Tab-separated table of C-alpha atoms in Angstrom:
chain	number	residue	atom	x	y	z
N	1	UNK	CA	0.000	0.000	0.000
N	2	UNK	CA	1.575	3.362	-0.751
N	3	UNK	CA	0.537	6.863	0.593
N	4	UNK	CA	1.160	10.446	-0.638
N	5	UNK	CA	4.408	12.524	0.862
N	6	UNK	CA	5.886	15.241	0.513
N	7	UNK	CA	9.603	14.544	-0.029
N	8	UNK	CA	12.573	16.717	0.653
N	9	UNK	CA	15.886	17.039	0.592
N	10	UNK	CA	18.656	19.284	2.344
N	11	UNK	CA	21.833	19.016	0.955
N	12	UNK	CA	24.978	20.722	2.347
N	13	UNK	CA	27.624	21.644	-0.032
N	14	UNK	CA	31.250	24.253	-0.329
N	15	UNK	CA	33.907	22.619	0.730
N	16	UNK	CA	36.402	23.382	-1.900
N	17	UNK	CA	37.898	20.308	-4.191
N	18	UNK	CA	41.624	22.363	-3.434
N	19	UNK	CA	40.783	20.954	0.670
N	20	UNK	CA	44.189	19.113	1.115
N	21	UNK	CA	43.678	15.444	2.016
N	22	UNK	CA	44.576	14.896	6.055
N	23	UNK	CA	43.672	12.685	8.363
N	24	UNK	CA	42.188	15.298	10.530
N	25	UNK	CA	40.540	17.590	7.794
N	26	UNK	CA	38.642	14.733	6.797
N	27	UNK	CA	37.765	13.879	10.894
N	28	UNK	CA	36.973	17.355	11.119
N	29	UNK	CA	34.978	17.669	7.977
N	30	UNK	CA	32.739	14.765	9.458
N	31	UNK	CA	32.008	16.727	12.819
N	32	UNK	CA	31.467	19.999	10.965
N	33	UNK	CA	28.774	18.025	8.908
N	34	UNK	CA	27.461	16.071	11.538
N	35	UNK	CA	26.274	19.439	14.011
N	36	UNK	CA	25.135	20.704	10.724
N	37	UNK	CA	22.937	17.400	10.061
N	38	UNK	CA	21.446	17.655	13.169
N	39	UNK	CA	20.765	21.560	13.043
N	40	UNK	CA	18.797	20.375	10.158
N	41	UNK	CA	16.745	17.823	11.718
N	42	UNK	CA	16.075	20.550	14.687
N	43	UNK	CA	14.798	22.858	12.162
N	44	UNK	CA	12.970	20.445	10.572
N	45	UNK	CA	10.418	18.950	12.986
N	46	UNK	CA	7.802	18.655	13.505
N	47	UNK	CA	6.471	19.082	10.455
N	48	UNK	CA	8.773	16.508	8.439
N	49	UNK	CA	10.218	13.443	9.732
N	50	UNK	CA	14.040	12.472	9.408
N	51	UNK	CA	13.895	9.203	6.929
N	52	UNK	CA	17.164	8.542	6.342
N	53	UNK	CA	20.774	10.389	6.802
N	54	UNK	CA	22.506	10.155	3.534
N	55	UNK	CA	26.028	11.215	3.598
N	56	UNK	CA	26.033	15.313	3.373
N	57	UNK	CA	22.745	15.097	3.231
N	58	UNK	CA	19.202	14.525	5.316
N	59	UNK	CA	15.626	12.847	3.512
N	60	UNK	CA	12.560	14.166	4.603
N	61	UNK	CA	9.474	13.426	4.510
N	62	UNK	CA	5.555	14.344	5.665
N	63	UNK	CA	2.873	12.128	4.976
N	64	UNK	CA	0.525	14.496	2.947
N	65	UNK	CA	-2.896	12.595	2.185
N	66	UNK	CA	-5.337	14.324	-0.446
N	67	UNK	CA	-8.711	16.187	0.768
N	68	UNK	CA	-6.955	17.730	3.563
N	69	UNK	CA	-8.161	20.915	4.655
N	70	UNK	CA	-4.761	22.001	4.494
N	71	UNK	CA	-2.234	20.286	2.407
N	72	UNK	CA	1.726	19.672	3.847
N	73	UNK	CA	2.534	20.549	0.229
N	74	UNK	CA	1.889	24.679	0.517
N	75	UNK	CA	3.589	24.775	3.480
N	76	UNK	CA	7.004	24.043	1.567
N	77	UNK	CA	8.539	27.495	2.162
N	78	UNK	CA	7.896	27.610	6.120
N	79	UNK	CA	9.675	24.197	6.091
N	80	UNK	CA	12.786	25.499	4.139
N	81	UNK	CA	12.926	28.698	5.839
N	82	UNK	CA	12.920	26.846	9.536
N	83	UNK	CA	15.825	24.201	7.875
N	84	UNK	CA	17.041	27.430	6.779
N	85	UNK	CA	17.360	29.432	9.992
N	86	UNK	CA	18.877	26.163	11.591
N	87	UNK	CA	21.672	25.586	9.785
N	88	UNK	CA	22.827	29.445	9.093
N	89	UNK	CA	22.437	29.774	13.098
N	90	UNK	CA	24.779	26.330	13.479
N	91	UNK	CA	27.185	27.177	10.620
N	92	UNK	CA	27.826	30.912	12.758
N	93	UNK	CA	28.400	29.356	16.109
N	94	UNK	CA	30.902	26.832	14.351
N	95	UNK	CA	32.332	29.995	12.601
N	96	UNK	CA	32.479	31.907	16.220
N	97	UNK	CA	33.970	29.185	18.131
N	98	UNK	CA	36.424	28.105	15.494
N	99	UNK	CA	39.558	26.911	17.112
N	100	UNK	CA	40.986	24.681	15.012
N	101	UNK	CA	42.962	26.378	11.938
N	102	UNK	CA	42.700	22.619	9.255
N	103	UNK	CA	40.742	23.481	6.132
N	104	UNK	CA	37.317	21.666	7.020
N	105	UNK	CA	37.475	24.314	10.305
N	106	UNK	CA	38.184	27.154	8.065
N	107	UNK	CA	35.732	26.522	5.119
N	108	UNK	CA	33.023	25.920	7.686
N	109	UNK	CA	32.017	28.927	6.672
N	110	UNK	CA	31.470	28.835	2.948
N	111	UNK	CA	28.781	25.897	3.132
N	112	UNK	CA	25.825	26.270	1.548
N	113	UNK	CA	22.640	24.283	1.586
N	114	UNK	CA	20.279	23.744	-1.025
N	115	UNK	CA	17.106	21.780	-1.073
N	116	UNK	CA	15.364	19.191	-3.652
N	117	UNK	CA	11.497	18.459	-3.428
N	118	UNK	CA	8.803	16.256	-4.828
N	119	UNK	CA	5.397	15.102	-3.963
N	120	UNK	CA	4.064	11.548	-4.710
N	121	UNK	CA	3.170	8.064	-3.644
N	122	UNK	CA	5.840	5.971	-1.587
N	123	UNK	CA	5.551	2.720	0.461
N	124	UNK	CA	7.036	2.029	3.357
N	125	UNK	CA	9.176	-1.204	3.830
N	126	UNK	CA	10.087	-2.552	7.276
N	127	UNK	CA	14.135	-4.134	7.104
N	128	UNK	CA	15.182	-5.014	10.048
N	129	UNK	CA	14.329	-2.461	12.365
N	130	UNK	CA	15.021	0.343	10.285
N	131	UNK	CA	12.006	1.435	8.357
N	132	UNK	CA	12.657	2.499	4.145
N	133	UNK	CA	10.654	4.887	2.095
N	134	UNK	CA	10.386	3.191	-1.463
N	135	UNK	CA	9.138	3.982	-5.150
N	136	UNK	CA	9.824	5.912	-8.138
N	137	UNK	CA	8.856	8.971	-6.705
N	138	UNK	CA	11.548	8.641	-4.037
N	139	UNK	CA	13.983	7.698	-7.030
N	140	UNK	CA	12.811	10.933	-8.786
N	141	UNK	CA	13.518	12.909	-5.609
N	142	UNK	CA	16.800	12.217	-5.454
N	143	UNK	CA	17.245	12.173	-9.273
N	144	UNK	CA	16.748	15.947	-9.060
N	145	UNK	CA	20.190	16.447	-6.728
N	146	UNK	CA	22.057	16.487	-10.234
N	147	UNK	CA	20.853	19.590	-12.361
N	148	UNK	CA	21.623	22.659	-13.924
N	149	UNK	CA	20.266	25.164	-11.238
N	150	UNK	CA	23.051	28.055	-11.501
N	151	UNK	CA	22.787	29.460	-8.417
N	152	UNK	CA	24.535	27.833	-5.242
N	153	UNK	CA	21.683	27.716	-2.585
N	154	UNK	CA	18.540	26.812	-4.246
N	155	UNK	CA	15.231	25.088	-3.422
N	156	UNK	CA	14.675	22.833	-6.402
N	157	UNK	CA	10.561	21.620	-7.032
N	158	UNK	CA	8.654	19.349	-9.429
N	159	UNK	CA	5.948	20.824	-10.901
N	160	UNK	CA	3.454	19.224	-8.409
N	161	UNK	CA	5.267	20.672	-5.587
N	162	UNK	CA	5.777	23.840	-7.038
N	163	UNK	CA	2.071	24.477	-8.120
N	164	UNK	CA	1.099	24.577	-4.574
N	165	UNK	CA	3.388	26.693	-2.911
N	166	UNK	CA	2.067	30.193	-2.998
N	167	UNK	CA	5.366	31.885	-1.333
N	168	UNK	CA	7.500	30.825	-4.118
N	169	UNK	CA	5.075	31.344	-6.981
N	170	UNK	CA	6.734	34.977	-7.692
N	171	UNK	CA	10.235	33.656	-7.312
N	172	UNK	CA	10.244	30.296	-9.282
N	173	UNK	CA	12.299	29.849	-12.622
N	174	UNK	CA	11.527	27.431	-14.734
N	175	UNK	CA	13.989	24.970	-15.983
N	176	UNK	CA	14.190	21.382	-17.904
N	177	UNK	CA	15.924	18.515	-16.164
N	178	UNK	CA	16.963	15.131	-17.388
N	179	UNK	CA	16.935	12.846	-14.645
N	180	UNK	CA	18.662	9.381	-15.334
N	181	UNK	CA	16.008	6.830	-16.141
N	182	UNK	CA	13.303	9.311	-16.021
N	183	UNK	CA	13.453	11.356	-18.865
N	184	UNK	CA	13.268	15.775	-19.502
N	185	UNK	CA	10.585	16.917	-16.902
N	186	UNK	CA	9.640	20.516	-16.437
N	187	UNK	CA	11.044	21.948	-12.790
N	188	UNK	CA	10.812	25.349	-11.076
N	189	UNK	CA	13.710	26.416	-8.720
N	190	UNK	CA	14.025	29.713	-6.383
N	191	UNK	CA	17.146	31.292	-5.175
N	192	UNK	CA	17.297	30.978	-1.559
N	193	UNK	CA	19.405	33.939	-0.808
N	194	UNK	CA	16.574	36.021	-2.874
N	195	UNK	CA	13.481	34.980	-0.896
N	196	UNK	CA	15.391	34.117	2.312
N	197	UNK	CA	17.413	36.751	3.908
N	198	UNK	CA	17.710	35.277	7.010
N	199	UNK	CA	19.592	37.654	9.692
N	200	UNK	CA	21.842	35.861	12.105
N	201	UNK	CA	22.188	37.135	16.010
N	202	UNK	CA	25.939	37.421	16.193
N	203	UNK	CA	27.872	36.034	18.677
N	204	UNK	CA	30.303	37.143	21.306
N	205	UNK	CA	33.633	35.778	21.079
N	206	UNK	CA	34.387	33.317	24.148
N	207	UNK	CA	38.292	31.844	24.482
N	208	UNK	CA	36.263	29.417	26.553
N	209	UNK	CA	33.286	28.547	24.212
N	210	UNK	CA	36.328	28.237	21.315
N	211	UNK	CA	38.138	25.511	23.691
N	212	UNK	CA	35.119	23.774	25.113
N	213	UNK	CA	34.098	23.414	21.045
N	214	UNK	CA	37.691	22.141	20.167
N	215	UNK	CA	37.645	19.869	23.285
N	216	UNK	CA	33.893	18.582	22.142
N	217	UNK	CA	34.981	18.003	18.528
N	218	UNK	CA	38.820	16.113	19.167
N	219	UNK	CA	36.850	13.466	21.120
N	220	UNK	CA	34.218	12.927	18.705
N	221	UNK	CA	36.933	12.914	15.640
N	222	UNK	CA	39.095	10.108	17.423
N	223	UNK	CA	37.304	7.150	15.954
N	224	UNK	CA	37.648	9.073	12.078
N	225	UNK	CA	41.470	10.259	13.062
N	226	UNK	CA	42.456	6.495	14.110
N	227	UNK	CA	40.703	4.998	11.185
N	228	UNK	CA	38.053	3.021	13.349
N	229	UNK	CA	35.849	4.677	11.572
N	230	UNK	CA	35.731	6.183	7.754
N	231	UNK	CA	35.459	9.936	7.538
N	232	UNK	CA	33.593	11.291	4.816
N	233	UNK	CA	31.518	7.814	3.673
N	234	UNK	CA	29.003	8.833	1.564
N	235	UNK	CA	29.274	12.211	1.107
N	236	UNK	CA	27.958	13.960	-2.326
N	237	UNK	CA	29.667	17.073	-2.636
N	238	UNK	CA	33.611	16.268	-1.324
N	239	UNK	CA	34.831	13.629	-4.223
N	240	UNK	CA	36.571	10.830	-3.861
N	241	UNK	CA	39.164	10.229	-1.255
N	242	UNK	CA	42.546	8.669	-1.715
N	243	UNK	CA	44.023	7.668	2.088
N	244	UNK	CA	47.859	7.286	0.149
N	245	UNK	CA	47.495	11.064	-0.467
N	246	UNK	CA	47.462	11.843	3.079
N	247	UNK	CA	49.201	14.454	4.756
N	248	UNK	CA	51.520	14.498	7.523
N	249	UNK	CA	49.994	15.468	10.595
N	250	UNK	CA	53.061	18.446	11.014
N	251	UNK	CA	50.963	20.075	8.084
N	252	UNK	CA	48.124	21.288	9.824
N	253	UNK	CA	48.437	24.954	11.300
N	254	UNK	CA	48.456	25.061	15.413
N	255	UNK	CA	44.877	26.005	17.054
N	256	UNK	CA	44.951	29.525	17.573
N	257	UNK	CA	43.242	31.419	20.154
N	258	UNK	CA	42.804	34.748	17.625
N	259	UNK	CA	40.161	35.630	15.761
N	260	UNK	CA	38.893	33.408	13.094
């Protein structure tokens, strides 16, 4: 049995293909994107539900049944704009409390998210104890992560999405994907830093927020830095990742109590 949802897709992207390839730039890279995973989820509920973590990347959904009096579709730009607020508030603090001077720390910065979304029928399929959203529309979902939008933060809709939600009618472009298996299909896309000019509440400086954060962020990168477990797995937007290119750990700059 399948049921309608709304499906979306926040994708975090920047880090620079120059990033040289260390041990601890790459344990680093995975914290930085982990706190800004879960800034997304934050700003995501409770209006979608988390349905799977996929590398850079979080898959949303919200069950969005016809004849409702209000329809989870419309309410597209609220969702983005909450995601939104999340992650710019996240990426500042890790900006503020920077400690560490590797190139994941320093390009914090410069990351961008943008967003994918389709509506359609999906089914839900129990394995193990881990529950998976299935169907083409979830395969057209995440078809639409490879286009020709020209703009680096985006919020990327199918026509069915795109119909409904009023906020974005006077922003939308309209543009012609090929998706892989799926054929041209018409899509409308706004740019986020157009319709979204979200003001951040800066933050104070702390030499004791800065080392708290580096403290917080060595432990969790031990597992990555001792190659227990693999930084980086699955991650869209960072390439491919040769360990026999890695640096020597006397590369990386000294943590620096200055200014970032």
């Amino acid at each position: 049995m399948t049921q309608r949802a709304l499906l979306v897709i926040a994708d975090i992207g920047g880090y620079t293909k120059f990033m040289r390839v260390h041990r601890v730039n790459l344990a680093h890279a995975q914290y930085v994107i982990a706190q800004l995973l879960e800034a997304l989820i934050d700003g995501a509920e409770p209006r979608l539900k988390l349905a799977k973590l996929e590398g850079d990347a979080a898959f949303f959904y919200a069950l969005a049944p016809e004849g409702k009096k209000r329809d989870e579709v419309a309410s597209l730009a609220e969702m983005v704009a909450s995601i939104r607020r999340a992650f710019l508030s996240r990426r500042l603090e890790l900006e503020t409390d920077r400690l560490c001077n590797c190139d994941s720390c320093t390009q914090a910065g410069q990351l961008k998210l943008k967003f994918v979304a389709h509506v359609g029928e999906v089914a839900f399929q129990k394995v193990k104890r881990y529950t998976e959203l299935a169907g083409v529309d979830v395969i057209f979902v995440h078809r639409l992560l490879k286009n020709s939008v020209p703009v680096p933060e985006y919020a990327l809709m199918s026509e069915a999405v795109f119909s409904k939600v009023d906020a974005f009618s006077t922003f939308g472009r309209e543009t012609t994907e090929e998706l892989e298996g799926l054929g041209n299909v018409t899509t409308y896309y706004v740019d986020l830093t157009e319709v979204a000019r979200e003001l951040t509440i800066p933050l104070e400086p702390s030499a004791l927020r800065k080392l708290v954060a580096w403290f917080k962020m060595t432990v969790r990168s031990i597992p990555y830095f001792l190659g227990i477990k693999k930084s980086c797995d699955g991650f869209r937007n960072m390439g491919a990742v040769d360990p026999s290119l890695a640096l020597p750990g006397s590369s990386l700059p000294p943590p620096s109590l200055g200014p970032p």
